[in-house]
Coordinates of C-alpha atoms in Angstrom, one line a residue:
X1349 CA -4.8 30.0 23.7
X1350 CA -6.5 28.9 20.3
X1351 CA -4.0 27.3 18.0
X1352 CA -4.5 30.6 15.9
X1353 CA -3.2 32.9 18.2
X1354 CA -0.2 30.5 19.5
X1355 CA 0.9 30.4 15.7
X1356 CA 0.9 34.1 15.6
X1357 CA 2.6 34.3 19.1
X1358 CA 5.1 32.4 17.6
X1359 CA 5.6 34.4 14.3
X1360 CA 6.0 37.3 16.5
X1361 CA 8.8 36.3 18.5
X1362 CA 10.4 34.8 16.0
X1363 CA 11.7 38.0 14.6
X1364 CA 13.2 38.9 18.3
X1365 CA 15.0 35.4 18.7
X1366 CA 16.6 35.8 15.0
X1367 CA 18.2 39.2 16.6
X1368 CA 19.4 37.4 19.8
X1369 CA 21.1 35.2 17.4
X1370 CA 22.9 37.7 15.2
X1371 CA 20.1 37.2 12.3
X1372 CA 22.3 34.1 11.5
X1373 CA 21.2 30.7 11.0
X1374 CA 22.6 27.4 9.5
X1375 CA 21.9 26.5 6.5
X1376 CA 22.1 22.8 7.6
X1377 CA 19.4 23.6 10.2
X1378 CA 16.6 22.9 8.3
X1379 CA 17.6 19.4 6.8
X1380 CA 17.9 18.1 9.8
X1381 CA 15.0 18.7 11.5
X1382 CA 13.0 17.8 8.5
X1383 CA 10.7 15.0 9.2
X1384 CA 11.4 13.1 6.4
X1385 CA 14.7 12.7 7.9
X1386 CA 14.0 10.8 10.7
X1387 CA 11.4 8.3 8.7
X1388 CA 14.4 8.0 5.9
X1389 CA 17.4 7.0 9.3
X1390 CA 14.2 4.4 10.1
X1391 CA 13.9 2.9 7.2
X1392 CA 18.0 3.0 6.7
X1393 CA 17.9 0.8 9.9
X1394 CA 15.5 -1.4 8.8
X1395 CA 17.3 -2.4 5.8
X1396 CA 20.4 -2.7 7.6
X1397 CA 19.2 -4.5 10.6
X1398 CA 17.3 -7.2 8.3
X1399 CA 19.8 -7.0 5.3
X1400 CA 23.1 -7.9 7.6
X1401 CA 22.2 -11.4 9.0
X1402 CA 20.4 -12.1 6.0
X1403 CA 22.2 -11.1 2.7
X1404 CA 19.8 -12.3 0.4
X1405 CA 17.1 -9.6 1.2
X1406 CA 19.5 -7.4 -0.5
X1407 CA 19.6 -8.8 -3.4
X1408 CA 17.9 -7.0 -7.1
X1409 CA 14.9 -9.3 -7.3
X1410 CA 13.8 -9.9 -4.0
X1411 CA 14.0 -5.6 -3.3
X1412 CA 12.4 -5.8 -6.5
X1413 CA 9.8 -8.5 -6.0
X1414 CA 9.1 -6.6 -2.4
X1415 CA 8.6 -3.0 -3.9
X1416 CA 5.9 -4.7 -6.0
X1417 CA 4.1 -6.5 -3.5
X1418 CA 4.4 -3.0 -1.5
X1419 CA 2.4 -0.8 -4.1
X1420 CA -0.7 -0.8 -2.9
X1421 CA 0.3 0.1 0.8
X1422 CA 2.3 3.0 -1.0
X1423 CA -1.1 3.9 -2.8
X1424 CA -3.3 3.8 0.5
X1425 CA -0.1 5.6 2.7
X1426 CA -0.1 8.3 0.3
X1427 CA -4.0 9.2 0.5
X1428 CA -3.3 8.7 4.2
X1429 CA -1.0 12.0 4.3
X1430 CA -4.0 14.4 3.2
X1431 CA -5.6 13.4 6.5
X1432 CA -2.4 13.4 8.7
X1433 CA -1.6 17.0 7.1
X1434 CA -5.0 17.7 8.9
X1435 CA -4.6 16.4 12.4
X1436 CA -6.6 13.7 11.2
X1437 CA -6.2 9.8 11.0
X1438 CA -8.2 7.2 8.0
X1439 CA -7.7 3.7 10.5
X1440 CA -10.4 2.3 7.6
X1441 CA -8.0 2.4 4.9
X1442 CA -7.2 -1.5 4.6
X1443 CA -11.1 -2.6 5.6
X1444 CA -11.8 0.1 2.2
X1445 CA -9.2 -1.3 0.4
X1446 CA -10.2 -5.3 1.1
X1447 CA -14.2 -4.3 -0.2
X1448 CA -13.1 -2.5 -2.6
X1449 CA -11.3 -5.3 -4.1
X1450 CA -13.3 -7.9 -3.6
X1451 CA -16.1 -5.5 -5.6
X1452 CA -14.1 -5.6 -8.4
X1453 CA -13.4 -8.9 -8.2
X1454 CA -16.9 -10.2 -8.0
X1455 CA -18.1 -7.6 -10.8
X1456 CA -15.3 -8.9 -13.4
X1457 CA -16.2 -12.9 -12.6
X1458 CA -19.7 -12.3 -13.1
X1459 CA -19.3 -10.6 -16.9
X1460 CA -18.4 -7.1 -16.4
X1461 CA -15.6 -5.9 -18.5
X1462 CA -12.4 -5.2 -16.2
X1463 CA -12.6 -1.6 -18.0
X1464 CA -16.3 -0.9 -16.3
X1465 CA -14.7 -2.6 -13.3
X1466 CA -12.4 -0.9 -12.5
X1467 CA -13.9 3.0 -12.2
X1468 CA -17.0 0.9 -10.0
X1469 CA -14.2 0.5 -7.9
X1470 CA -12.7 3.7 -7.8
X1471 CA -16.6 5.5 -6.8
X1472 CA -17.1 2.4 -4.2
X1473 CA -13.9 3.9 -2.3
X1474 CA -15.1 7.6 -3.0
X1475 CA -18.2 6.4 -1.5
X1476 CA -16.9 4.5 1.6
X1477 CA -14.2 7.8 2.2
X1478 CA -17.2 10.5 2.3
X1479 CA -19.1 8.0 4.3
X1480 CA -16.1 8.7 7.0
X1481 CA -16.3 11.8 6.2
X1482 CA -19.7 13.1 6.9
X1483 CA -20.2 10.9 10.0
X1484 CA -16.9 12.9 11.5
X1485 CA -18.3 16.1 10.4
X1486 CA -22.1 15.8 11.2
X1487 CA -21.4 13.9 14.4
X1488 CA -18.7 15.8 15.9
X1489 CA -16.9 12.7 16.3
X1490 CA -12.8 12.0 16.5
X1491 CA -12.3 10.2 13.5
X1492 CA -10.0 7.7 15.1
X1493 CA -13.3 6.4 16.7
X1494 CA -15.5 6.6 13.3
X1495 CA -12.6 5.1 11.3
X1496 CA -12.0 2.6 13.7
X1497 CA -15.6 1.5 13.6
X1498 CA -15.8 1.3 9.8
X1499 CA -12.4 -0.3 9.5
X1500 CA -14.5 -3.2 10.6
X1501 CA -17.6 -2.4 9.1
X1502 CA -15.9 -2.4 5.3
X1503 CA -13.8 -5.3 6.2
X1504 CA -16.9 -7.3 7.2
X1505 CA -19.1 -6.1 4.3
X1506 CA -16.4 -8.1 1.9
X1507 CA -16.1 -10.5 3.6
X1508 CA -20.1 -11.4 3.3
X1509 CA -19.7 -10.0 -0.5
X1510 CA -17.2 -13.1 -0.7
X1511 CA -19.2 -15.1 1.2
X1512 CA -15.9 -16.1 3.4
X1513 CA -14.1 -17.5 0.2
X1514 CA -11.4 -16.8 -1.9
X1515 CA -12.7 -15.0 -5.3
X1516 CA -11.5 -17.5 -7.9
X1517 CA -12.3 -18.1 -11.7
X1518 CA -11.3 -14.6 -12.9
X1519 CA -11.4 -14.1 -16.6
X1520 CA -7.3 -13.4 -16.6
X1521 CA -6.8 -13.6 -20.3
X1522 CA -8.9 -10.6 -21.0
X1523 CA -7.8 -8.5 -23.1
X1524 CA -7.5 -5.6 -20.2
X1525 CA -4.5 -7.6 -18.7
X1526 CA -3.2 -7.8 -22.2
X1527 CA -3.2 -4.7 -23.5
X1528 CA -1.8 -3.6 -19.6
X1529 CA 1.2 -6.4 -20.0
X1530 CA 1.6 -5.0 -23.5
X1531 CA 2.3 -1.1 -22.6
X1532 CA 4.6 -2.1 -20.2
X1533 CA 2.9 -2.2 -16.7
X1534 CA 3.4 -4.7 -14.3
X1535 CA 0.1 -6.8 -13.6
X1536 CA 0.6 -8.9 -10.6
X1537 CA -1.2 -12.4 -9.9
X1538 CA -1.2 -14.3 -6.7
X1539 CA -2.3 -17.6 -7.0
X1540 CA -1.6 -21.1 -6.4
X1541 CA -3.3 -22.4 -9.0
X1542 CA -0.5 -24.1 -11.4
X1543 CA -2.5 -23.9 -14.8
X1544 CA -3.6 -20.3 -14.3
X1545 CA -0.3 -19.0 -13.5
X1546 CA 1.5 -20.5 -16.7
X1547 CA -1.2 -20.0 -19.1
X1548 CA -1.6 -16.3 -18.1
X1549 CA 2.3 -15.2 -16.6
X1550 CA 5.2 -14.3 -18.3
X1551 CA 7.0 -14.3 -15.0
X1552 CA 6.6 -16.6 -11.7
X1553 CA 8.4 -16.0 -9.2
X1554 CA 7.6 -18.8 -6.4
X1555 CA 7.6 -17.4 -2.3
X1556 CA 8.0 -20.1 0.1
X1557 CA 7.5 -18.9 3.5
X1558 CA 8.2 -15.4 2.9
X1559 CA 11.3 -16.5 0.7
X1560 CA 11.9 -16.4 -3.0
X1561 CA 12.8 -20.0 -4.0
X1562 CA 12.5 -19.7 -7.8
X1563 CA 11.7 -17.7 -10.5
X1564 CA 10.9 -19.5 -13.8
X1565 CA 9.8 -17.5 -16.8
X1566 CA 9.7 -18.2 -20.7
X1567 CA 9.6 -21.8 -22.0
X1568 CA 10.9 -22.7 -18.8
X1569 CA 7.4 -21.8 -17.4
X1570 CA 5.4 -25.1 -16.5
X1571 CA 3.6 -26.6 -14.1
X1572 CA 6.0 -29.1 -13.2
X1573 CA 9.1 -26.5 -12.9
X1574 CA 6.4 -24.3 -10.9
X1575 CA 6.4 -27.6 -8.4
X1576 CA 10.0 -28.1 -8.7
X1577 CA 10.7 -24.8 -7.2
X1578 CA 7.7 -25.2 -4.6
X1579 CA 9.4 -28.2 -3.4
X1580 CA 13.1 -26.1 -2.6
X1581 CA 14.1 -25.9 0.9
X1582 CA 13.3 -21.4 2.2
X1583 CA 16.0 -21.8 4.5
X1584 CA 19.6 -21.0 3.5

């Protein structure tokens, strides 16, 4: 039975079973067997299983700092639901995601203005997701197995675009960071570099081991406070 006829197997009984039940049914029913539900009492036990022995997860800025450092998987998990609504699976995502970075990154250190940049970017990730695309469709393959292959094909194609080095000497007082900063979006910077981050941040905060140890911002905002927080014990 084609998946076709079962769904219309099932519409058709579904009238008889309402009958058998009195044409009643809860109107609870449906929350419940939503299947947001269950990834919501997940994520509830997550929270609660990490925030208990350790209080400060919970706090503002750390949930804070973690929902920003979280974006981009949001970004990549929502295009991911487009292919899960279609019995389908993208395992290339992050591979996609690395090249596609480390495009923009090499295009804006060599001169190109982070405005150009950044829809070069947008058409390299078009390009890589038709890519997966066609070779599913033409080749009759599952795309578990193509995805799986370029998952390592994109990830290795950045990593020879970075020649196995960190991208550094980014232009990060251009004025497309600015003028970002200045309607009110959050531009976030990793680095370790001391001089970059107080000569282009408004706001540091400083991760040892996973943990926040400090958060300097303002005139407070030097190198040496920068080291001062680097230096502060992530236990606790």
């Amino acid at each position: 039975m084609t998946d076709t006829e079962r769904a219309v197997d099932d519409a058709s009984h579904a009238p008889r079973a309402r009958e058998r039940n009195g044409g009643k049914r809860w109107p609870g029913r449906r929350l419940l067997v939503r299947d947001e539900l269950g990834v919501l009492l997940v994520l509830a036990l997550l929270v609660a299983g990490i925030g208990i022995p350790y209080p400060d997860f919970l706090d503002t800025d750390n949930l804070l700092s973690t929902a920003h450092n979280s974006v981009y998987i949001s970004l990549m998990a929502c295009g991911m639901v487009f292919a899960l609504a279609m019995r389908e699976v993208d395992l290339s995502v992050g591979g996609g995601y690395a090249m596609c970075l480390v495009v923009g990154a090499l295009l804006v250190r060599e001169g190109v203005p982070p405005w150009l940049a950044v829809p070069v970017v947008l058409v390299t990730g078009i390009v890589l997701g038709v890519f997966n695309a066609l070779v599913t469709t033409l080749l009759a393959l599952p795309s578990f197995i193509v995805t799986l292959g370029t998952l390592m094909l994109y990830r290795g194609v950045g990593l020879a675009l970075a020649d196995g080095k960190q991208i550094t000497d980014l232009p990060l007082d251009d004025s497309f960071f600015g003028e970002l900063a200045a309607g009110g979006a959050a531009v976030l910077i990793a680095s370790t570099d001391l001089a970059e981050l107080t000569e282009v941040c408004d706001r540091v905060l400083v991760f040892v081991r996973g943990r926040v140890t400090g958060e300097v911002s303002g005139s407070r905002l030097t190198e040496r406070s920068l080291a001062v927080a680097m230096q502060r014990p992530s236990g606790g």
